[in-house]
């Protein structure tokens, strides 16, 4: 039997989940397939999000919603009962536990061939380049040691890239030992002493993790958090009462941000009268968020990004209640102070950094801190990403950044669009890179659905290709 080949570049959550889902495809497929998982980190599975060995870093989704398998909703909770002694307060577990869960699932796939004939190999390397063959029917993936993998399908599961510089007015600060451009880099915050002053750029979930990490390390210095809106993520609240799904009756076909906003606000008011929390109303819409986003024309999507994306992040991407309580205490005690405004400039001093912050048309203010940490979220704009693999695909016209700078242009199946808008027969992607299609493309519930759908699509195409060649 002729063997087929799929290469998945990236062994974080998205790439690993795709491998796991490929192993679960129907066991009576009339072909065999080699799946190459390319991941340079020490182990595949956890990825950047779930690697940190810090128990204070909690998942911001309750454990009952984090099964790797949509058709087995209790899978993660059962795994916890059997393998972990962790007590997940209010059902919020540590991210390191979820990392172990993912690592075990991937290890099982790598240890032996699956029943459907798929055989999985982990390459503990970096992918240097992807070159599509002249007939556009396959591509060659070159690894850092020179190995070449000829593949009928190549899936980019590149995850998130480090945050972009918070300001480019000057760049000398980027080399300063106390500027931390990527808080997730190994050992990034180790040189922060107990009483050092710290300035965070951003007040989202990343900033909360940094604060919790500093607190766990015994940090007692003042922390200033700067953001354009000055808001922290809302806390999760548990409520058993549900709210009727009103997408089909009122939002399907809504093609303006204003129409959606007005409808949602009206239902929030109705729910409040019934004693139902606004969070429950928004959670009712979660399965439909991708369709709502896709229903807006490009100018409306741009309008949402300009005016509502900030507040949406606050109400949608919530913090575990125990984390929110700690941040509230730190704010009330004065250890953490909020500054509203945007960072306009950062100037290195001998040991400190001077940060210029401006709110609207008000006069700029200058803040001094020993350490500055960028907590502004990942770089999404694929026209700015300088990873050699991305640059090569972009230069060859096989990868097109989207107009809103959110990720990669794809068709409905995740196939990359070329410069002419044609869908590739070889190149696919999933994960954060698909934000142009879904906007919500970072959390486990959405990413596992992408993995399931892409695995099925690749299985279907392998089947069709075999029929054609026979």
GROMACS .gro file of C-alpha atoms in nm:
model
  470
    1UNK     CA    1   0.000   0.000   0.000
    2UNK     CA    2   0.139   0.339  -0.100
    3UNK     CA    3   0.184   0.563   0.202
    4UNK     CA    4   0.069   0.924   0.207
    5UNK     CA    5   0.237   1.202   0.400
    6UNK     CA    6   0.124   1.499   0.610
    7UNK     CA    7   0.360   1.739   0.786
    8UNK     CA    8   0.236   1.947   1.078
    9UNK     CA    9   0.467   2.239   1.157
   10UNK     CA   10   0.420   2.323   1.523
   11UNK     CA   11   0.356   2.088   1.811
   12UNK     CA   12   0.175   2.322   2.048
   13UNK     CA   13  -0.193   2.279   2.126
   14UNK     CA   14  -0.327   2.326   1.771
   15UNK     CA   15  -0.073   2.106   1.593
   16UNK     CA   16  -0.085   1.837   1.859
   17UNK     CA   17  -0.465   1.834   1.860
   18UNK     CA   18  -0.464   1.789   1.483
   19UNK     CA   19  -0.231   1.490   1.518
   20UNK     CA   20  -0.455   1.338   1.785
   21UNK     CA   21  -0.765   1.389   1.571
   22UNK     CA   22  -0.596   1.236   1.265
   23UNK     CA   23  -0.525   0.928   1.474
   24UNK     CA   24  -0.897   0.906   1.554
   25UNK     CA   25  -1.023   0.910   1.196
   26UNK     CA   26  -1.230   0.611   1.089
   27UNK     CA   27  -1.032   0.289   1.125
   28UNK     CA   28  -1.130   0.144   0.785
   29UNK     CA   29  -0.960   0.402   0.564
   30UNK     CA   30  -0.819   0.244   0.246
   31UNK     CA   31  -0.480   0.416   0.273
   32UNK     CA   32  -0.187   0.452   0.509
   33UNK     CA   33  -0.031   0.781   0.605
   34UNK     CA   34   0.284   0.911   0.769
   35UNK     CA   35   0.230   1.220   0.983
   36UNK     CA   36   0.538   1.427   1.067
   37UNK     CA   37   0.505   1.653   1.371
   38UNK     CA   38   0.776   1.921   1.367
   39UNK     CA   39   0.830   2.080   1.709
   40UNK     CA   40   1.165   2.213   1.841
   41UNK     CA   41   1.062   2.240   2.207
   42UNK     CA   42   1.161   1.961   2.450
   43UNK     CA   43   0.821   1.791   2.431
   44UNK     CA   44   0.528   1.822   2.189
   45UNK     CA   45   0.181   1.889   2.322
   46UNK     CA   46   0.185   2.169   2.580
   47UNK     CA   47   0.310   2.448   2.355
   48UNK     CA   48   0.393   2.790   2.496
   49UNK     CA   49   0.059   2.841   2.671
   50UNK     CA   50   0.080   2.533   2.895
   51UNK     CA   51   0.453   2.488   2.946
   52UNK     CA   52   0.525   2.717   3.242
   53UNK     CA   53   0.567   2.517   3.564
   54UNK     CA   54   0.386   2.767   3.780
   55UNK     CA   55   0.078   2.648   3.971
   56UNK     CA   56  -0.048   3.007   4.001
   57UNK     CA   57  -0.101   3.024   3.624
   58UNK     CA   58  -0.459   2.906   3.593
   59UNK     CA   59  -0.669   2.812   3.294
   60UNK     CA   60  -0.932   3.077   3.230
   61UNK     CA   61  -1.187   2.815   3.123
   62UNK     CA   62  -1.346   2.568   3.366
   63UNK     CA   63  -1.222   2.210   3.347
   64UNK     CA   64  -1.556   2.070   3.229
   65UNK     CA   65  -1.519   2.259   2.901
   66UNK     CA   66  -1.158   2.158   2.824
   67UNK     CA   67  -1.181   1.802   2.700
   68UNK     CA   68  -0.962   1.748   2.394
   69UNK     CA   69  -1.252   1.561   2.236
   70UNK     CA   70  -1.586   1.736   2.174
   71UNK     CA   71  -1.763   1.398   2.173
   72UNK     CA   72  -1.618   1.308   2.516
   73UNK     CA   73  -1.684   1.617   2.730
   74UNK     CA   74  -1.566   1.450   3.054
   75UNK     CA   75  -1.232   1.333   2.917
   76UNK     CA   76  -1.012   1.598   3.084
   77UNK     CA   77  -1.196   1.577   3.415
   78UNK     CA   78  -1.163   1.198   3.416
   79UNK     CA   79  -0.792   1.233   3.339
   80UNK     CA   80  -0.755   1.469   3.633
   81UNK     CA   81  -0.924   1.222   3.867
   82UNK     CA   82  -0.699   0.937   3.756
   83UNK     CA   83  -0.363   1.109   3.722
   84UNK     CA   84  -0.353   1.428   3.926
   85UNK     CA   85  -0.380   1.521   4.292
   86UNK     CA   86  -0.447   1.885   4.206
   87UNK     CA   87  -0.753   2.043   4.362
   88UNK     CA   88  -0.899   2.278   4.103
   89UNK     CA   89  -1.064   2.554   4.301
   90UNK     CA   90  -1.399   2.649   4.148
   91UNK     CA   91  -1.308   2.413   3.859
   92UNK     CA   92  -1.016   2.628   3.741
   93UNK     CA   93  -0.704   2.412   3.709
   94UNK     CA   94  -0.343   2.507   3.653
   95UNK     CA   95  -0.216   2.541   3.300
   96UNK     CA   96   0.073   2.309   3.377
   97UNK     CA   97  -0.180   2.031   3.448
   98UNK     CA   98  -0.338   2.087   3.110
   99UNK     CA   99   0.009   2.079   2.957
  100UNK     CA  100   0.067   1.734   3.105
  101UNK     CA  101  -0.271   1.624   2.971
  102UNK     CA  102  -0.181   1.732   2.619
  103UNK     CA  103   0.166   1.583   2.642
  104UNK     CA  104   0.022   1.246   2.738
  105UNK     CA  105  -0.230   1.248   2.452
  106UNK     CA  106   0.041   1.324   2.198
  107UNK     CA  107   0.279   1.069   2.348
  108UNK     CA  108   0.019   0.797   2.303
  109UNK     CA  109  -0.013   0.888   1.935
  110UNK     CA  110   0.363   0.889   1.885
  111UNK     CA  111   0.428   0.559   2.060
  112UNK     CA  112   0.257   0.328   1.813
  113UNK     CA  113   0.071   0.339   1.478
  114UNK     CA  114  -0.299   0.414   1.509
  115UNK     CA  115  -0.563   0.163   1.408
  116UNK     CA  116  -0.643   0.358   1.091
  117UNK     CA  117  -0.295   0.312   0.948
  118UNK     CA  118  -0.160   0.654   1.041
  119UNK     CA  119   0.197   0.650   1.171
  120UNK     CA  120   0.328   0.953   1.363
  121UNK     CA  121   0.686   1.080   1.393
  122UNK     CA  122   0.810   1.370   1.604
  123UNK     CA  123   1.096   1.576   1.461
  124UNK     CA  124   1.258   1.771   1.746
  125UNK     CA  125   1.370   2.047   1.511
  126UNK     CA  126   1.271   2.373   1.348
  127UNK     CA  127   1.121   2.389   1.000
  128UNK     CA  128   1.335   2.621   0.786
  129UNK     CA  129   1.125   2.640   0.474
  130UNK     CA  130   0.828   2.505   0.281
  131UNK     CA  131   0.857   2.488  -0.097
  132UNK     CA  132   0.549   2.397  -0.300
  133UNK     CA  133   0.625   2.168  -0.593
  134UNK     CA  134   0.574   2.306  -0.948
  135UNK     CA  135   0.261   2.094  -0.998
  136UNK     CA  136   0.114   2.230  -0.671
  137UNK     CA  137   0.036   1.874  -0.561
  138UNK     CA  138   0.295   1.845  -0.284
  139UNK     CA  139   0.549   2.047  -0.090
  140UNK     CA  140   0.894   1.991   0.054
  141UNK     CA  141   0.955   2.088   0.416
  142UNK     CA  142   1.320   2.141   0.501
  143UNK     CA  143   1.422   2.097   0.863
  144UNK     CA  144   1.711   2.263   1.045
  145UNK     CA  145   1.939   1.958   1.004
  146UNK     CA  146   1.878   1.950   0.629
  147UNK     CA  147   1.620   1.671   0.633
  148UNK     CA  148   1.356   1.712   0.362
  149UNK     CA  149   1.001   1.589   0.407
  150UNK     CA  150   0.802   1.554   0.084
  151UNK     CA  151   0.440   1.597   0.188
  152UNK     CA  152   0.106   1.593   0.015
  153UNK     CA  153  -0.027   1.826   0.283
  154UNK     CA  154   0.156   2.074   0.505
  155UNK     CA  155  -0.025   2.231   0.800
  156UNK     CA  156   0.103   2.548   0.963
  157UNK     CA  157   0.026   2.531   1.335
  158UNK     CA  158   0.262   2.810   1.432
  159UNK     CA  159   0.076   2.935   1.737
  160UNK     CA  160   0.144   3.282   1.871
  161UNK     CA  161   0.448   3.497   1.800
  162UNK     CA  162   0.609   3.723   2.065
  163UNK     CA  163   0.453   4.068   2.115
  164UNK     CA  164   0.566   4.344   1.879
  165UNK     CA  165   0.764   4.634   2.027
  166UNK     CA  166   0.522   4.861   2.217
  167UNK     CA  167   0.670   5.168   2.046
  168UNK     CA  168   0.907   5.223   1.756
  169UNK     CA  169   0.974   5.593   1.811
  170UNK     CA  170   1.307   5.478   1.949
  171UNK     CA  171   1.444   5.126   1.967
  172UNK     CA  172   1.744   5.146   2.201
  173UNK     CA  173   1.530   5.023   2.490
  174UNK     CA  174   1.485   4.687   2.319
  175UNK     CA  175   1.842   4.592   2.416
  176UNK     CA  176   1.808   4.709   2.777
  177UNK     CA  177   1.844   4.425   3.031
  178UNK     CA  178   1.534   4.544   3.218
  179UNK     CA  179   1.301   4.563   2.921
  180UNK     CA  180   1.110   4.236   2.888
  181UNK     CA  181   0.958   4.217   2.542
  182UNK     CA  182   0.829   3.863   2.582
  183UNK     CA  183   0.719   3.769   2.935
  184UNK     CA  184   0.688   3.405   2.826
  185UNK     CA  185   1.053   3.371   2.725
  186UNK     CA  186   1.243   3.131   2.949
  187UNK     CA  187   1.386   3.316   3.249
  188UNK     CA  188   1.245   3.646   3.124
  189UNK     CA  189   1.166   3.793   3.466
  190UNK     CA  190   1.439   3.640   3.681
  191UNK     CA  191   1.638   3.962   3.722
  192UNK     CA  192   1.351   4.143   3.898
  193UNK     CA  193   1.447   4.195   4.262
  194UNK     CA  194   1.203   4.200   4.552
  195UNK     CA  195   1.163   4.578   4.576
  196UNK     CA  196   1.219   4.677   4.209
  197UNK     CA  197   0.954   4.898   4.052
  198UNK     CA  198   0.779   4.741   3.755
  199UNK     CA  199   0.570   4.887   3.472
  200UNK     CA  200   0.336   4.659   3.278
  201UNK     CA  201   0.217   4.757   2.932
  202UNK     CA  202  -0.131   4.607   2.913
  203UNK     CA  203  -0.396   4.499   3.162
  204UNK     CA  204  -0.519   4.176   3.004
  205UNK     CA  205  -0.479   3.812   3.103
  206UNK     CA  206  -0.104   3.819   3.035
  207UNK     CA  207  -0.062   4.109   3.278
  208UNK     CA  208  -0.257   3.913   3.540
  209UNK     CA  209  -0.027   3.613   3.495
  210UNK     CA  210   0.280   3.834   3.533
  211UNK     CA  211   0.142   3.988   3.852
  212UNK     CA  212   0.058   3.649   3.998
  213UNK     CA  213   0.406   3.525   3.911
  214UNK     CA  214   0.572   3.826   4.074
  215UNK     CA  215   0.356   3.784   4.382
  216UNK     CA  216   0.443   3.414   4.410
  217UNK     CA  217   0.813   3.507   4.388
  218UNK     CA  218   0.775   3.745   4.682
  219UNK     CA  219   0.791   4.070   4.487
  220UNK     CA  220   0.693   4.370   4.703
  221UNK     CA  221   0.776   4.666   4.481
  222UNK     CA  222   0.518   4.892   4.322
  223UNK     CA  223   0.371   4.792   3.989
  224UNK     CA  224   0.218   5.036   3.741
  225UNK     CA  225  -0.009   4.891   3.471
  226UNK     CA  226  -0.064   5.105   3.161
  227UNK     CA  227  -0.341   5.044   2.908
  228UNK     CA  228  -0.553   5.248   2.672
  229UNK     CA  229  -0.878   5.167   2.855
  230UNK     CA  230  -0.758   5.099   3.211
  231UNK     CA  231  -0.984   4.795   3.252
  232UNK     CA  232  -0.893   4.452   3.382
  233UNK     CA  233  -1.058   4.130   3.257
  234UNK     CA  234  -1.395   4.059   3.412
  235UNK     CA  235  -1.410   3.770   3.657
  236UNK     CA  236  -1.592   3.449   3.582
  237UNK     CA  237  -1.912   3.394   3.778
  238UNK     CA  238  -2.089   3.063   3.799
  239UNK     CA  239  -2.461   3.067   3.728
  240UNK     CA  240  -2.669   2.756   3.665
  241UNK     CA  241  -2.950   2.947   3.495
  242UNK     CA  242  -2.930   2.943   3.115
  243UNK     CA  243  -3.047   3.200   2.865
  244UNK     CA  244  -3.230   3.124   2.538
  245UNK     CA  245  -3.015   3.119   2.226
  246UNK     CA  246  -3.128   3.414   2.016
  247UNK     CA  247  -2.874   3.394   1.733
  248UNK     CA  248  -3.095   3.228   1.470
  249UNK     CA  249  -3.397   3.447   1.535
  250UNK     CA  250  -3.226   3.785   1.571
  251UNK     CA  251  -2.860   3.785   1.470
  252UNK     CA  252  -2.828   3.555   1.170
  253UNK     CA  253  -2.771   3.787   0.877
  254UNK     CA  254  -2.692   4.094   1.091
  255UNK     CA  255  -2.427   4.271   0.886
  256UNK     CA  256  -2.339   4.570   1.105
  257UNK     CA  257  -2.164   4.597   1.439
  258UNK     CA  258  -2.433   4.838   1.561
  259UNK     CA  259  -2.715   4.592   1.491
  260UNK     CA  260  -2.540   4.316   1.684
  261UNK     CA  261  -2.448   4.549   1.969
  262UNK     CA  262  -2.802   4.678   2.008
  263UNK     CA  263  -2.947   4.328   2.009
  264UNK     CA  264  -2.699   4.199   2.266
  265UNK     CA  265  -2.751   4.500   2.493
  266UNK     CA  266  -3.127   4.451   2.479
  267UNK     CA  267  -3.094   4.088   2.585
  268UNK     CA  268  -2.855   4.182   2.865
  269UNK     CA  269  -3.124   4.417   2.999
  270UNK     CA  270  -3.390   4.147   2.968
  271UNK     CA  271  -3.165   3.896   3.144
  272UNK     CA  272  -3.091   4.141   3.427
  273UNK     CA  273  -3.464   4.174   3.500
  274UNK     CA  274  -3.479   3.793   3.524
  275UNK     CA  275  -3.180   3.782   3.758
  276UNK     CA  276  -2.950   3.638   3.491
  277UNK     CA  277  -2.593   3.763   3.465
  278UNK     CA  278  -2.471   3.933   3.146
  279UNK     CA  279  -2.198   3.669   3.122
  280UNK     CA  280  -2.461   3.403   3.060
  281UNK     CA  281  -2.603   3.604   2.769
  282UNK     CA  282  -2.260   3.634   2.604
  283UNK     CA  283  -2.183   3.267   2.667
  284UNK     CA  284  -2.503   3.174   2.484
  285UNK     CA  285  -2.358   3.333   2.173
  286UNK     CA  286  -2.018   3.167   2.195
  287UNK     CA  287  -2.091   2.890   1.940
  288UNK     CA  288  -2.199   3.160   1.692
  289UNK     CA  289  -1.923   3.419   1.734
  290UNK     CA  290  -1.738   3.305   1.423
  291UNK     CA  291  -2.052   3.336   1.212
  292UNK     CA  292  -2.130   3.679   1.354
  293UNK     CA  293  -1.778   3.797   1.268
  294UNK     CA  294  -1.788   3.644   0.920
  295UNK     CA  295  -2.125   3.809   0.854
  296UNK     CA  296  -1.974   4.155   0.880
  297UNK     CA  297  -1.818   4.307   0.567
  298UNK     CA  298  -1.458   4.420   0.599
  299UNK     CA  299  -1.539   4.783   0.695
  300UNK     CA  300  -1.761   4.660   0.979
  301UNK     CA  301  -1.492   4.423   1.103
  302UNK     CA  302  -1.248   4.716   1.101
  303UNK     CA  303  -1.500   4.926   1.293
  304UNK     CA  304  -1.528   4.656   1.559
  305UNK     CA  305  -1.150   4.641   1.595
  306UNK     CA  306  -1.124   5.019   1.631
  307UNK     CA  307  -1.404   5.075   1.880
  308UNK     CA  308  -1.505   4.754   2.057
  309UNK     CA  309  -1.219   4.501   2.050
  310UNK     CA  310  -1.072   4.636   2.375
  311UNK     CA  311  -1.391   4.613   2.579
  312UNK     CA  312  -1.477   4.283   2.411
  313UNK     CA  313  -1.150   4.137   2.536
  314UNK     CA  314  -1.238   4.250   2.889
  315UNK     CA  315  -1.585   4.089   2.897
  316UNK     CA  316  -1.516   3.785   2.681
  317UNK     CA  317  -1.172   3.665   2.798
  318UNK     CA  318  -1.239   3.647   3.169
  319UNK     CA  319  -1.021   3.571   3.465
  320UNK     CA  320  -1.073   3.293   3.722
  321UNK     CA  321  -1.247   3.448   4.026
  322UNK     CA  322  -0.958   3.367   4.260
  323UNK     CA  323  -0.716   3.551   4.029
  324UNK     CA  324  -0.948   3.849   3.994
  325UNK     CA  325  -0.977   3.865   4.372
  326UNK     CA  326  -0.598   3.881   4.413
  327UNK     CA  327  -0.567   4.158   4.153
  328UNK     CA  328  -0.844   4.352   4.328
  329UNK     CA  329  -0.657   4.326   4.658
  330UNK     CA  330  -0.333   4.443   4.497
  331UNK     CA  331  -0.512   4.741   4.345
  332UNK     CA  332  -0.683   4.833   4.672
  333UNK     CA  333  -0.357   4.811   4.868
  334UNK     CA  334  -0.183   5.037   4.619
  335UNK     CA  335   0.082   4.783   4.527
  336UNK     CA  336  -0.064   4.789   4.175
  337UNK     CA  337  -0.161   5.121   4.020
  338UNK     CA  338  -0.341   5.170   3.689
  339UNK     CA  339  -0.252   5.437   3.435
  340UNK     CA  340  -0.478   5.510   3.140
  341UNK     CA  341  -0.303   5.601   2.819
  342UNK     CA  342  -0.086   5.471   2.540
  343UNK     CA  343   0.290   5.426   2.550
  344UNK     CA  344   0.446   5.676   2.312
  345UNK     CA  345   0.814   5.628   2.389
  346UNK     CA  346   1.055   5.428   2.605
  347UNK     CA  347   1.400   5.567   2.681
  348UNK     CA  348   1.668   5.359   2.856
  349UNK     CA  349   1.848   5.510   3.151
  350UNK     CA  350   2.138   5.361   3.344
  351UNK     CA  351   1.929   5.104   3.532
  352UNK     CA  352   1.577   5.235   3.485
  353UNK     CA  353   1.354   5.301   3.186
  354UNK     CA  354   1.156   5.620   3.124
  355UNK     CA  355   0.815   5.557   2.970
  356UNK     CA  356   0.612   5.834   2.807
  357UNK     CA  357   0.237   5.777   2.835
  358UNK     CA  358  -0.036   5.987   2.676
  359UNK     CA  359  -0.413   5.974   2.710
  360UNK     CA  360  -0.590   6.121   2.409
  361UNK     CA  361  -0.498   6.487   2.362
  362UNK     CA  362  -0.382   6.535   2.719
  363UNK     CA  363  -0.019   6.634   2.782
  364UNK     CA  364   0.212   6.330   2.792
  365UNK     CA  365   0.328   6.196   3.129
  366UNK     CA  366   0.662   6.036   3.206
  367UNK     CA  367   0.689   5.733   3.431
  368UNK     CA  368   1.011   5.581   3.564
  369UNK     CA  369   1.045   5.210   3.641
  370UNK     CA  370   1.331   4.968   3.698
  371UNK     CA  371   1.163   4.708   3.475
  372UNK     CA  372   0.917   4.734   3.185
  373UNK     CA  373   0.724   4.425   3.073
  374UNK     CA  374   0.524   4.410   2.749
  375UNK     CA  375   0.193   4.234   2.817
  376UNK     CA  376   0.023   4.350   2.500
  377UNK     CA  377  -0.050   4.015   2.341
  378UNK     CA  378   0.110   3.833   2.048
  379UNK     CA  379   0.209   3.969   1.708
  380UNK     CA  380  -0.073   3.872   1.472
  381UNK     CA  381   0.028   4.062   1.158
  382UNK     CA  382   0.184   3.809   0.920
  383UNK     CA  383   0.321   4.090   0.704
  384UNK     CA  384   0.555   4.179   0.994
  385UNK     CA  385   0.656   3.831   1.113
  386UNK     CA  386   1.018   3.767   1.021
  387UNK     CA  387   1.031   3.393   1.088
  388UNK     CA  388   1.224   3.249   0.787
  389UNK     CA  389   0.953   2.994   0.709
  390UNK     CA  390   0.683   3.264   0.706
  391UNK     CA  391   0.899   3.503   0.504
  392UNK     CA  392   0.965   3.233   0.244
  393UNK     CA  393   0.598   3.148   0.198
  394UNK     CA  394   0.505   3.515   0.191
  395UNK     CA  395   0.771   3.595  -0.069
  396UNK     CA  396   0.665   3.307  -0.291
  397UNK     CA  397   0.305   3.430  -0.281
  398UNK     CA  398   0.177   3.117  -0.105
  399UNK     CA  399   0.090   3.300   0.217
  400UNK     CA  400  -0.122   3.613   0.219
  401UNK     CA  401  -0.162   3.827   0.533
  402UNK     CA  402  -0.513   3.963   0.573
  403UNK     CA  403  -0.605   4.330   0.537
  404UNK     CA  404  -0.686   4.373   0.906
  405UNK     CA  405  -0.351   4.227   1.017
  406UNK     CA  406  -0.508   3.945   1.217
  407UNK     CA  407  -0.351   3.639   1.055
  408UNK     CA  408  -0.352   3.444   0.727
  409UNK     CA  409  -0.607   3.449   0.446
  410UNK     CA  410  -0.766   3.105   0.405
  411UNK     CA  411  -1.067   2.938   0.254
  412UNK     CA  412  -1.341   2.777   0.463
  413UNK     CA  413  -1.128   2.465   0.521
  414UNK     CA  414  -0.814   2.647   0.634
  415UNK     CA  415  -0.636   2.617   0.299
  416UNK     CA  416  -0.402   2.910   0.238
  417UNK     CA  417  -0.499   3.153  -0.035
  418UNK     CA  418  -0.230   3.264  -0.280
  419UNK     CA  419  -0.177   3.609  -0.430
  420UNK     CA  420  -0.453   3.542  -0.683
  421UNK     CA  421  -0.700   3.437  -0.413
  422UNK     CA  422  -0.683   3.070  -0.510
  423UNK     CA  423  -0.694   2.806  -0.238
  424UNK     CA  424  -0.385   2.589  -0.206
  425UNK     CA  425  -0.420   2.215  -0.254
  426UNK     CA  426  -0.125   2.156  -0.021
  427UNK     CA  427  -0.093   2.426   0.245
  428UNK     CA  428  -0.331   2.456   0.540
  429UNK     CA  429  -0.334   2.629   0.876
  430UNK     CA  430  -0.521   2.629   1.206
  431UNK     CA  431  -0.505   2.809   1.537
  432UNK     CA  432  -0.447   3.182   1.596
  433UNK     CA  433  -0.352   3.229   1.229
  434UNK     CA  434  -0.722   3.180   1.141
  435UNK     CA  435  -0.840   3.488   1.327
  436UNK     CA  436  -0.935   3.659   0.995
  437UNK     CA  437  -1.198   3.388   0.947
  438UNK     CA  438  -1.325   3.347   1.304
  439UNK     CA  439  -1.176   3.631   1.511
  440UNK     CA  440  -1.217   3.399   1.813
  441UNK     CA  441  -0.936   3.155   1.740
  442UNK     CA  442  -0.728   3.120   2.056
  443UNK     CA  443  -0.921   2.922   2.318
  444UNK     CA  444  -0.937   2.545   2.355
  445UNK     CA  445  -1.309   2.497   2.268
  446UNK     CA  446  -1.265   2.675   1.933
  447UNK     CA  447  -0.924   2.526   1.846
  448UNK     CA  448  -1.028   2.167   1.913
  449UNK     CA  449  -1.321   2.212   1.671
  450UNK     CA  450  -1.079   2.341   1.408
  451UNK     CA  451  -0.859   2.035   1.462
  452UNK     CA  452  -1.155   1.797   1.426
  453UNK     CA  453  -1.277   1.965   1.107
  454UNK     CA  454  -0.933   1.987   0.946
  455UNK     CA  455  -0.854   1.624   1.028
  456UNK     CA  456  -1.177   1.518   0.858
  457UNK     CA  457  -1.104   1.738   0.557
  458UNK     CA  458  -0.753   1.601   0.514
  459UNK     CA  459  -0.887   1.246   0.548
  460UNK     CA  460  -1.148   1.319   0.281
  461UNK     CA  461  -0.887   1.462   0.045
  462UNK     CA  462  -0.653   1.169   0.097
  463UNK     CA  463  -0.940   0.940   0.006
  464UNK     CA  464  -1.026   1.141  -0.307
  465UNK     CA  465  -0.663   1.155  -0.418
  466UNK     CA  466  -0.631   0.780  -0.385
  467UNK     CA  467  -0.944   0.728  -0.596
  468UNK     CA  468  -0.809   0.967  -0.860
  469UNK     CA  469  -0.466   0.804  -0.881
  470UNK     CA  470  -0.622   0.458  -0.905
   0.00000   0.00000   0.00000
